[in-house]
PDB file of C-alpha atoms in Angstrom:
ATOM      1  CA  UNK N   1     101.629  64.180 162.934  1.00 54.00           C
ATOM      2  CA  UNK N   2     103.619  65.807 165.702  1.00 60.00           C
ATOM      3  CA  UNK N   3     104.515  69.425 166.287  1.00 61.00           C
ATOM      4  CA  UNK N   4     107.525  71.007 164.508  1.00 63.00           C
ATOM      5  CA  UNK N   5     110.922  70.184 166.012  1.00 62.00           C
ATOM      6  CA  UNK N   6     111.484  73.708 167.298  1.00 60.00           C
ATOM      7  CA  UNK N   7     108.439  73.613 169.574  1.00 60.00           C
ATOM      8  CA  UNK N   8     109.108  71.992 172.995  1.00 64.00           C
ATOM      9  CA  UNK N   9     107.219  68.755 173.651  1.00 64.00           C
ATOM     10  CA  UNK N  10     105.702  70.055 176.873  1.00 64.00           C
ATOM     11  CA  UNK N  11     104.522  73.321 175.285  1.00 58.00           C
ATOM     12  CA  UNK N  12     100.810  73.974 175.613  1.00 60.00           C
ATOM     13  CA  UNK N  13      98.764  76.595 173.809  1.00 57.00           C
ATOM     14  CA  UNK N  14      97.080  78.842 176.293  1.00 57.00           C
ATOM     15  CA  UNK N  15      94.503  81.564 175.852  1.00 54.00           C
ATOM     16  CA  UNK N  16      91.323  81.821 173.858  1.00 55.00           C
ATOM     17  CA  UNK N  17      90.363  83.794 170.770  1.00 53.00           C
ATOM     18  CA  UNK N  18      87.276  85.800 171.554  1.00 59.00           C
ATOM     19  CA  UNK N  19      85.243  88.007 169.276  1.00 60.00           C
ATOM     20  CA  UNK N  20      83.224  90.712 170.925  1.00 65.00           C
ATOM     21  CA  UNK N  21      79.691  91.278 169.690  1.00 69.00           C
ATOM     22  CA  UNK N  22      80.430  94.994 169.387  1.00 73.00           C
ATOM     23  CA  UNK N  23      83.466  94.343 167.161  1.00 69.00           C
ATOM     24  CA  UNK N  24      81.399  92.063 164.941  1.00 70.00           C
ATOM     25  CA  UNK N  25      78.797  94.774 164.433  1.00 78.00           C
ATOM     26  CA  UNK N  26      81.435  97.408 163.668  1.00 77.00           C
ATOM     27  CA  UNK N  27      83.171  95.110 161.175  1.00 73.00           C
ATOM     28  CA  UNK N  28      79.883  94.302 159.456  1.00 76.00           C
ATOM     29  CA  UNK N  29      79.023  97.997 159.199  1.00 76.00           C
ATOM     30  CA  UNK N  30      82.411  98.763 157.647  1.00 81.00           C
ATOM     31  CA  UNK N  31      81.962  96.011 155.036  1.00 79.00           C
ATOM     32  CA  UNK N  32      78.396  97.082 154.237  1.00 76.00           C
ATOM     33  CA  UNK N  33      79.319 100.762 154.003  1.00 77.00           C
ATOM     34  CA  UNK N  34      82.148  99.883 151.619  1.00 77.00           C
ATOM     35  CA  UNK N  35      79.784  97.792 149.507  1.00 71.00           C
ATOM     36  CA  UNK N  36      77.145 100.526 149.325  1.00 69.00           C
ATOM     37  CA  UNK N  37      79.761 103.198 148.581  1.00 75.00           C
ATOM     38  CA  UNK N  38      81.087 101.146 145.673  1.00 69.00           C
ATOM     39  CA  UNK N  39      77.531 100.459 144.448  1.00 69.00           C
ATOM     40  CA  UNK N  40      76.600 104.149 144.482  1.00 64.00           C
ATOM     41  CA  UNK N  41      79.859 105.048 142.721  1.00 61.00           C
ATOM     42  CA  UNK N  42      79.236 102.408 140.050  1.00 61.00           C
ATOM     43  CA  UNK N  43      75.619 103.529 139.624  1.00 62.00           C
ATOM     44  CA  UNK N  44      76.707 107.167 139.331  1.00 61.00           C
ATOM     45  CA  UNK N  45      79.310 106.248 136.729  1.00 60.00           C
ATOM     46  CA  UNK N  46      76.766 104.258 134.716  1.00 58.00           C
ATOM     47  CA  UNK N  47      74.224 107.091 134.947  1.00 59.00           C
ATOM     48  CA  UNK N  48      76.727 109.661 133.685  1.00 57.00           C
ATOM     49  CA  UNK N  49      77.722 107.335 130.846  1.00 55.00           C
ATOM     50  CA  UNK N  50      74.068 106.819 129.922  1.00 58.00           C
ATOM     51  CA  UNK N  51      73.406 110.570 129.922  1.00 54.00           C
ATOM     52  CA  UNK N  52      76.489 111.193 127.776  1.00 58.00           C
ATOM     53  CA  UNK N  53      75.506 108.585 125.177  1.00 60.00           C
ATOM     54  CA  UNK N  54      71.982 110.018 124.998  1.00 62.00           C
ATOM     55  CA  UNK N  55      73.452 113.512 124.652  1.00 62.00           C
ATOM     56  CA  UNK N  56      75.506 112.567 121.582  1.00 61.00           C
ATOM     57  CA  UNK N  57      72.525 110.812 119.998  1.00 63.00           C
ATOM     58  CA  UNK N  58      70.446 113.937 120.587  1.00 61.00           C
ATOM     59  CA  UNK N  59      73.268 116.108 119.227  1.00 71.00           C
ATOM     60  CA  UNK N  60      73.445 113.916 116.132  1.00 69.00           C
ATOM     61  CA  UNK N  61      69.785 114.469 115.224  1.00 72.00           C
ATOM     62  CA  UNK N  62      70.007 118.122 116.342  1.00 67.00           C
ATOM     63  CA  UNK N  63      72.922 118.889 113.984  1.00 71.00           C
ATOM     64  CA  UNK N  64      71.202 117.118 111.088  1.00 75.00           C
ATOM     65  CA  UNK N  65      68.071 119.204 111.621  1.00 75.00           C
ATOM     66  CA  UNK N  66      70.048 122.458 111.819  1.00 74.00           C
ATOM     67  CA  UNK N  67      72.083 121.752 108.669  1.00 73.00           C
ATOM     68  CA  UNK N  68      68.991 120.861 106.674  1.00 71.00           C
ATOM     69  CA  UNK N  69      67.295 124.025 107.902  1.00 74.00           C
ATOM     70  CA  UNK N  70      70.335 125.992 106.723  1.00 74.00           C
ATOM     71  CA  UNK N  71      70.056 124.258 103.359  1.00 71.00           C
ATOM     72  CA  UNK N  72      66.413 125.306 103.052  1.00 68.00           C
ATOM     73  CA  UNK N  73      67.402 128.920 103.738  1.00 70.00           C
ATOM     74  CA  UNK N  74      70.107 128.796 101.064  1.00 68.00           C
ATOM     75  CA  UNK N  75      67.567 127.550  98.536  1.00 65.00           C
ATOM     76  CA  UNK N  76      65.106 130.423  98.872  1.00 65.00           C
ATOM     77  CA  UNK N  77      64.019 131.749  95.501  1.00 59.00           C
ATOM     78  CA  UNK N  78      65.860 135.029  96.035  1.00 61.00           C
ATOM     79  CA  UNK N  79      69.146 133.311  96.913  1.00 63.00           C
ATOM     80  CA  UNK N  80      71.560 131.711  94.473  1.00 67.00           C
ATOM     81  CA  UNK N  81      72.516 128.100  94.973  1.00 62.00           C
ATOM     82  CA  UNK N  82      74.165 125.690  92.555  1.00 64.00           C
ATOM     83  CA  UNK N  83      74.475 121.924  92.672  1.00 61.00           C
ATOM     84  CA  UNK N  84      78.222 122.416  93.008  1.00 66.00           C
ATOM     85  CA  UNK N  85      77.675 123.856  96.484  1.00 73.00           C
ATOM     86  CA  UNK N  86      75.927 120.655  97.529  1.00 72.00           C
ATOM     87  CA  UNK N  87      79.299 118.916  97.699  1.00 75.00           C
ATOM     88  CA  UNK N  88      80.595 121.374 100.304  1.00 79.00           C
ATOM     89  CA  UNK N  89      77.371 121.376 102.310  1.00 80.00           C
ATOM     90  CA  UNK N  90      77.425 117.586 102.457  1.00 82.00           C
ATOM     91  CA  UNK N  91      81.001 117.660 103.744  1.00 85.00           C
ATOM     92  CA  UNK N  92      80.005 120.062 106.536  1.00 85.00           C
ATOM     93  CA  UNK N  93      76.928 118.017 107.470  1.00 86.00           C
ATOM     94  CA  UNK N  94      78.723 114.666 107.418  1.00 89.00           C
ATOM     95  CA  UNK N  95      81.741 115.989 109.326  1.00 90.00           C
ATOM     96  CA  UNK N  96      79.487 116.902 112.252  1.00 89.00           C
ATOM     97  CA  UNK N  97      77.634 113.597 111.946  1.00 90.00           C
ATOM     98  CA  UNK N  98      80.906 111.649 112.026  1.00 92.00           C
ATOM     99  CA  UNK N  99      82.129 113.515 115.125  1.00 92.00           C
ATOM    100  CA  UNK N 100      78.918 112.790 117.040  1.00 89.00           C
ATOM    101  CA  UNK N 101      78.906 109.117 116.045  1.00 92.00           C
ATOM    102  CA  UNK N 102      82.571 108.854 117.020  1.00 93.00           C
ATOM    103  CA  UNK N 103      81.903 110.371 120.461  1.00 90.00           C
ATOM    104  CA  UNK N 104      78.954 108.033 121.001  1.00 89.00           C
ATOM    105  CA  UNK N 105      80.952 104.899 120.165  1.00 93.00           C
ATOM    106  CA  UNK N 106      83.917 105.996 122.244  1.00 93.00           C
ATOM    107  CA  UNK N 107      81.576 105.958 125.228  1.00 88.00           C
ATOM    108  CA  UNK N 108      79.849 102.642 124.578  1.00 89.00           C
ATOM    109  CA  UNK N 109      83.088 100.813 123.713  1.00 92.00           C
ATOM    110  CA  UNK N 110      85.376 102.550 126.213  1.00 91.00           C
ATOM    111  CA  UNK N 111      87.924 102.996 123.415  1.00 93.00           C
ATOM    112  CA  UNK N 112      89.344 106.498 122.877  1.00 94.00           C
ATOM    113  CA  UNK N 113      90.815 105.594 119.455  1.00 96.00           C
ATOM    114  CA  UNK N 114      87.433 105.137 117.757  1.00 96.00           C
ATOM    115  CA  UNK N 115      87.095 107.114 114.512  1.00 96.00           C
ATOM    116  CA  UNK N 116      84.374 107.466 111.881  1.00 97.00           C
ATOM    117  CA  UNK N 117      84.462 107.893 108.105  1.00 96.00           C
ATOM    118  CA  UNK N 118      81.615 108.296 105.623  1.00 96.00           C
ATOM    119  CA  UNK N 119      81.720 107.510 101.900  1.00 95.00           C
ATOM    120  CA  UNK N 120      79.049 108.451  99.357  1.00 93.00           C
ATOM    121  CA  UNK N 121      78.308 106.965  95.950  1.00 92.00           C
ATOM    122  CA  UNK N 122      79.599 109.106  93.090  1.00 88.00           C
ATOM    123  CA  UNK N 123      79.133 108.596  89.350  1.00 85.00           C
ATOM    124  CA  UNK N 124      82.188 109.014  87.114  1.00 86.00           C
ATOM    125  CA  UNK N 125      81.360 110.038  83.555  1.00 84.00           C
ATOM    126  CA  UNK N 126      84.764 108.924  82.239  1.00 84.00           C
ATOM    127  CA  UNK N 127      84.057 105.212  82.683  1.00 85.00           C
ATOM    128  CA  UNK N 128      80.345 105.398  83.565  1.00 85.00           C
ATOM    129  CA  UNK N 129      80.943 103.631  86.856  1.00 90.00           C
ATOM    130  CA  UNK N 130      79.947 104.343  90.447  1.00 92.00           C
ATOM    131  CA  UNK N 131      82.641 104.833  93.080  1.00 94.00           C
ATOM    132  CA  UNK N 132      82.396 105.386  96.815  1.00 95.00           C
ATOM    133  CA  UNK N 133      84.270 108.527  97.849  1.00 94.00           C
ATOM    134  CA  UNK N 134      85.141 109.673 101.372  1.00 94.00           C
ATOM    135  CA  UNK N 135      83.230 112.846 102.247  1.00 92.00           C
ATOM    136  CA  UNK N 136      83.934 113.078 105.965  1.00 93.00           C
ATOM    137  CA  UNK N 137      86.317 111.807 108.626  1.00 95.00           C
ATOM    138  CA  UNK N 138      86.194 112.376 112.360  1.00 95.00           C
ATOM    139  CA  UNK N 139      89.223 113.567 114.295  1.00 92.00           C
ATOM    140  CA  UNK N 140      91.767 110.894 115.140  1.00 92.00           C
ATOM    141  CA  UNK N 141      92.769 109.682 111.701  1.00 94.00           C
ATOM    142  CA  UNK N 142      96.175 110.539 110.280  1.00 92.00           C
ATOM    143  CA  UNK N 143      95.740 114.026 108.721  1.00 90.00           C
ATOM    144  CA  UNK N 144      97.609 112.880 105.603  1.00 91.00           C
ATOM    145  CA  UNK N 145      94.747 110.577 104.703  1.00 92.00           C
ATOM    146  CA  UNK N 146      92.915 113.372 102.907  1.00 89.00           C
ATOM    147  CA  UNK N 147      95.778 113.826 100.428  1.00 90.00           C
ATOM    148  CA  UNK N 148      95.941 110.119  99.632  1.00 89.00           C
ATOM    149  CA  UNK N 149      92.214 109.404  99.664  1.00 92.00           C
ATOM    150  CA  UNK N 150      91.160 106.857  97.065  1.00 94.00           C
ATOM    151  CA  UNK N 151      87.706 106.045  95.717  1.00 95.00           C
ATOM    152  CA  UNK N 152      86.467 102.463  96.006  1.00 95.00           C
ATOM    153  CA  UNK N 153      84.819 100.975  92.886  1.00 94.00           C
ATOM    154  CA  UNK N 154      81.285  99.688  93.395  1.00 93.00           C
ATOM    155  CA  UNK N 155      82.315  96.284  92.028  1.00 93.00           C
ATOM    156  CA  UNK N 156      85.162  95.687  94.503  1.00 93.00           C
ATOM    157  CA  UNK N 157      85.717  95.153  98.220  1.00 94.00           C
ATOM    158  CA  UNK N 158      83.012  96.120 100.678  1.00 95.00           C
ATOM    159  CA  UNK N 159      80.559  97.655  98.143  1.00 94.00           C
ATOM    160  CA  UNK N 160      80.610  94.474  96.033  1.00 93.00           C
ATOM    161  CA  UNK N 161      80.390  92.199  99.083  1.00 93.00           C
ATOM    162  CA  UNK N 162      77.424  94.084 100.521  1.00 92.00           C
ATOM    163  CA  UNK N 163      75.548  94.388  97.226  1.00 86.00           C
ATOM    164  CA  UNK N 164      76.143  90.967  95.699  1.00 84.00           C
ATOM    165  CA  UNK N 165      76.430  88.723  98.745  1.00 78.00           C
ATOM    166  CA  UNK N 166      74.243  90.508 101.306  1.00 75.00           C
ATOM    167  CA  UNK N 167      71.669  92.379  99.220  1.00 78.00           C
ATOM    168  CA  UNK N 168      73.012  95.680 100.569  1.00 80.00           C
ATOM    169  CA  UNK N 169      72.058  94.791 104.136  1.00 87.00           C
ATOM    170  CA  UNK N 170      73.778  94.048 107.426  1.00 89.00           C
ATOM    171  CA  UNK N 171      76.723  95.247 109.496  1.00 94.00           C
ATOM    172  CA  UNK N 172      80.222  93.923 108.807  1.00 95.00           C
ATOM    173  CA  UNK N 173      82.891  93.545 111.507  1.00 96.00           C
ATOM    174  CA  UNK N 174      86.498  93.301 110.295  1.00 95.00           C
ATOM    175  CA  UNK N 175      89.221  92.078 112.650  1.00 94.00           C
ATOM    176  CA  UNK N 176      91.785  91.130 109.983  1.00 92.00           C
ATOM    177  CA  UNK N 177      91.938  93.453 106.970  1.00 92.00           C
ATOM    178  CA  UNK N 178      94.700  91.506 105.204  1.00 91.00           C
ATOM    179  CA  UNK N 179      92.694  88.287 105.345  1.00 93.00           C
ATOM    180  CA  UNK N 180      89.609  90.173 104.108  1.00 93.00           C
ATOM    181  CA  UNK N 181      91.669  91.541 101.212  1.00 91.00           C
ATOM    182  CA  UNK N 182      92.759  88.041 100.223  1.00 91.00           C
ATOM    183  CA  UNK N 183      89.213  86.693 100.096  1.00 89.00           C
ATOM    184  CA  UNK N 184      87.934  89.708  98.163  1.00 88.00           C
ATOM    185  CA  UNK N 185      85.740  91.236 100.854  1.00 92.00           C
ATOM    186  CA  UNK N 186      87.972  94.268 101.392  1.00 94.00           C
ATOM    187  CA  UNK N 187      89.638  96.638  98.910  1.00 94.00           C
ATOM    188  CA  UNK N 188      93.017  97.901 100.100  1.00 93.00           C
ATOM    189  CA  UNK N 189      93.436 101.623  99.416  1.00 93.00           C
ATOM    190  CA  UNK N 190      96.596 103.732  99.418  1.00 92.00           C
ATOM    191  CA  UNK N 191      95.762 104.903 102.936  1.00 94.00           C
ATOM    192  CA  UNK N 192      95.534 101.310 104.175  1.00 93.00           C
ATOM    193  CA  UNK N 193      99.062 100.720 102.912  1.00 92.00           C
ATOM    194  CA  UNK N 194     100.543 104.024 104.126  1.00 93.00           C
ATOM    195  CA  UNK N 195      98.867 104.157 107.550  1.00 93.00           C
ATOM    196  CA  UNK N 196      98.364 100.541 108.722  1.00 89.00           C
ATOM    197  CA  UNK N 197      98.290 101.577 112.399  1.00 90.00           C
ATOM    198  CA  UNK N 198      95.255 103.811 111.867  1.00 92.00           C
ATOM    199  CA  UNK N 199      92.846 100.891 111.628  1.00 94.00           C
ATOM    200  CA  UNK N 200      93.157  97.518 113.353  1.00 93.00           C
ATOM    201  CA  UNK N 201      89.464  96.662 113.405  1.00 95.00           C
ATOM    202  CA  UNK N 202      86.303  98.221 111.994  1.00 96.00           C
ATOM    203  CA  UNK N 203      82.564  98.008 111.559  1.00 96.00           C
ATOM    204  CA  UNK N 204      80.980  98.921 108.230  1.00 97.00           C
ATOM    205  CA  UNK N 205      77.305  99.471 107.438  1.00 95.00           C
ATOM    206  CA  UNK N 206      75.595 100.463 104.184  1.00 95.00           C
ATOM    207  CA  UNK N 207      73.746 103.755 103.875  1.00 94.00           C
ATOM    208  CA  UNK N 208      70.528 102.651 102.194  1.00 91.00           C
ATOM    209  CA  UNK N 209      67.933 105.145 101.014  1.00 84.00           C
ATOM    210  CA  UNK N 210      65.967 106.348  98.024  1.00 72.00           C
ATOM    211  CA  UNK N 211      68.643 107.291  95.502  1.00 63.00           C
ATOM    212  CA  UNK N 212      66.461 109.352  93.194  1.00 62.00           C
ATOM    213  CA  UNK N 213      65.267 106.422  91.105  1.00 67.00           C
ATOM    214  CA  UNK N 214      65.158 103.461  93.450  1.00 69.00           C
ATOM    215  CA  UNK N 215      66.231 102.324  96.875  1.00 74.00           C
ATOM    216  CA  UNK N 216      69.955 101.636  96.792  1.00 85.00           C
ATOM    217  CA  UNK N 217      73.238 101.859  98.689  1.00 91.00           C
ATOM    218  CA  UNK N 218      74.006 105.578  98.547  1.00 91.00           C
ATOM    219  CA  UNK N 219      77.016 105.362 100.880  1.00 94.00           C
ATOM    220  CA  UNK N 220      79.021 103.541 103.537  1.00 96.00           C
ATOM    221  CA  UNK N 221      79.552 104.247 107.237  1.00 97.00           C
ATOM    222  CA  UNK N 222      82.862 103.144 108.779  1.00 97.00           C
ATOM    223  CA  UNK N 223      83.599 102.998 112.514  1.00 97.00           C
ATOM    224  CA  UNK N 224      87.228 102.079 113.196  1.00 97.00           C
ATOM    225  CA  UNK N 225      89.638 101.509 116.079  1.00 97.00           C
ATOM    226  CA  UNK N 226      93.393 101.330 116.511  1.00 95.00           C
ATOM    227  CA  UNK N 227      92.924  98.433 118.951  1.00 93.00           C
ATOM    228  CA  UNK N 228      92.014  94.894 117.945  1.00 89.00           C
ATOM    229  CA  UNK N 229      88.806  93.194 119.034  1.00 87.00           C
ATOM    230  CA  UNK N 230      86.976  96.349 120.133  1.00 93.00           C
ATOM    231  CA  UNK N 231      83.743  95.826 118.211  1.00 94.00           C
ATOM    232  CA  UNK N 232      81.386  93.015 119.133  1.00 92.00           C
ATOM    233  CA  UNK N 233      77.878  91.867 118.141  1.00 91.00           C
ATOM    234  CA  UNK N 234      76.480  93.940 121.024  1.00 92.00           C
ATOM    235  CA  UNK N 235      77.425  97.094 119.059  1.00 93.00           C
ATOM    236  CA  UNK N 236      75.624  96.091 115.842  1.00 93.00           C
ATOM    237  CA  UNK N 237      72.249  97.650 116.710  1.00 91.00           C
ATOM    238  CA  UNK N 238      73.838 101.011 117.561  1.00 91.00           C
ATOM    239  CA  UNK N 239      75.798 100.868 114.301  1.00 93.00           C
ATOM    240  CA  UNK N 240      72.666 100.112 112.265  1.00 92.00           C
ATOM    241  CA  UNK N 241      70.811 103.009 113.927  1.00 90.00           C
ATOM    242  CA  UNK N 242      73.662 105.437 113.145  1.00 92.00           C
ATOM    243  CA  UNK N 243      73.770 104.238 109.526  1.00 93.00           C
ATOM    244  CA  UNK N 244      70.002 104.620 109.040  1.00 91.00           C
ATOM    245  CA  UNK N 245      69.998 108.132 110.504  1.00 90.00           C
ATOM    246  CA  UNK N 246      72.978 109.164 108.360  1.00 92.00           C
ATOM    247  CA  UNK N 247      71.406 107.721 105.206  1.00 91.00           C
ATOM    248  CA  UNK N 248      68.177 109.586 105.918  1.00 88.00           C
ATOM    249  CA  UNK N 249      70.089 112.852 106.406  1.00 86.00           C
ATOM    250  CA  UNK N 250      71.925 112.469 103.083  1.00 87.00           C
ATOM    251  CA  UNK N 251      68.804 111.450 101.152  1.00 84.00           C
ATOM    252  CA  UNK N 252      66.751 114.319 102.585  1.00 82.00           C
ATOM    253  CA  UNK N 253      69.480 116.814 101.688  1.00 80.00           C
ATOM    254  CA  UNK N 254      69.465 115.599  98.091  1.00 79.00           C
ATOM    255  CA  UNK N 255      65.688 115.792  97.916  1.00 76.00           C
ATOM    256  CA  UNK N 256      65.737 119.366  99.189  1.00 73.00           C
ATOM    257  CA  UNK N 257      68.218 120.369  96.493  1.00 72.00           C
ATOM    258  CA  UNK N 258      66.378 118.549  93.706  1.00 70.00           C
ATOM    259  CA  UNK N 259      63.045 120.032  94.711  1.00 67.00           C
ATOM    260  CA  UNK N 260      64.336 123.614  94.718  1.00 63.00           C
ATOM    261  CA  UNK N 261      67.065 123.584  92.053  1.00 60.00           C
ATOM    262  CA  UNK N 262      65.856 120.959  89.602  1.00 57.00           C
ATOM    263  CA  UNK N 263      62.172 121.859  89.821  1.00 53.00           C
ATOM    264  CA  UNK N 264      61.184 118.576  91.363  1.00 48.00           C
ATOM    265  CA  UNK N 265      62.973 116.264  88.906  1.00 51.00           C
ATOM    266  CA  UNK N 266      62.903 112.940  90.778  1.00 50.00           C
ATOM    267  CA  UNK N 267      64.470 110.845  88.019  1.00 52.00           C
ATOM    268  CA  UNK N 268      68.104 111.779  88.590  1.00 58.00           C
ATOM    269  CA  UNK N 269      70.405 109.548  90.669  1.00 66.00           C
ATOM    270  CA  UNK N 270      72.131 111.059  93.687  1.00 64.00           C
ATOM    271  CA  UNK N 271      75.443 109.591  92.548  1.00 65.00           C
ATOM    272  CA  UNK N 272      75.285 111.739  89.408  1.00 66.00           C
ATOM    273  CA  UNK N 273      74.522 114.917  91.339  1.00 62.00           C
ATOM    274  CA  UNK N 274      77.761 115.130  93.335  1.00 62.00           C
TER     275      UNK N 274
END
């Protein structure tokens, strides 16, 4: 093929492109310095993130220890304490637990809309059934949720699915709540209907521990997000760890109360105590 029409036929390219050895070295140094600067920045960012996640895990166990120590002090023989106060103490304990878990998962997912809720099993004398009631929510949920909070029956939605189909084990990831409702694996509450933008996806894990008579599902841990597709299988181990630690905290608190207030009666179910 010939040259373009606007270039004269007798035109010849003159001159040579030369690269000086000194320029090559300088260019290489600039590229390498940029690479190392980016690497150090990335490493620093990862190190800070790692320290922050470890901090919130430490804070989680630290707060649990402090609250249980406070509970021991309240149950001294010369101090009055009723089982009715256990409800309030559990709310305080679980509120701090939910905040620390929320902060931890915000870091590992990179999602600032992550929230946490904790439900505990509660026995209703009126129909002699167990329901799962919300005892704590982290910041970020619609504040009106507390007014419209609804208990979930043990024979419906997530409690039923975990108990009957999964033997109370495992971590569930929900990306479509409406589809889960249709197949019976999710129970739609009033809050789900009133505040649909609060939760687009969630992870749920059972809180399994000694319930006073046997090992059972004493509660549920929810970690939610306003964005779809946030939670992945890589987050399951962290979720299971948080659920086990929370379950242990709740069970230990009940045991402390039963030992001091009920004179060591180990036959009563936790669900009937709150």
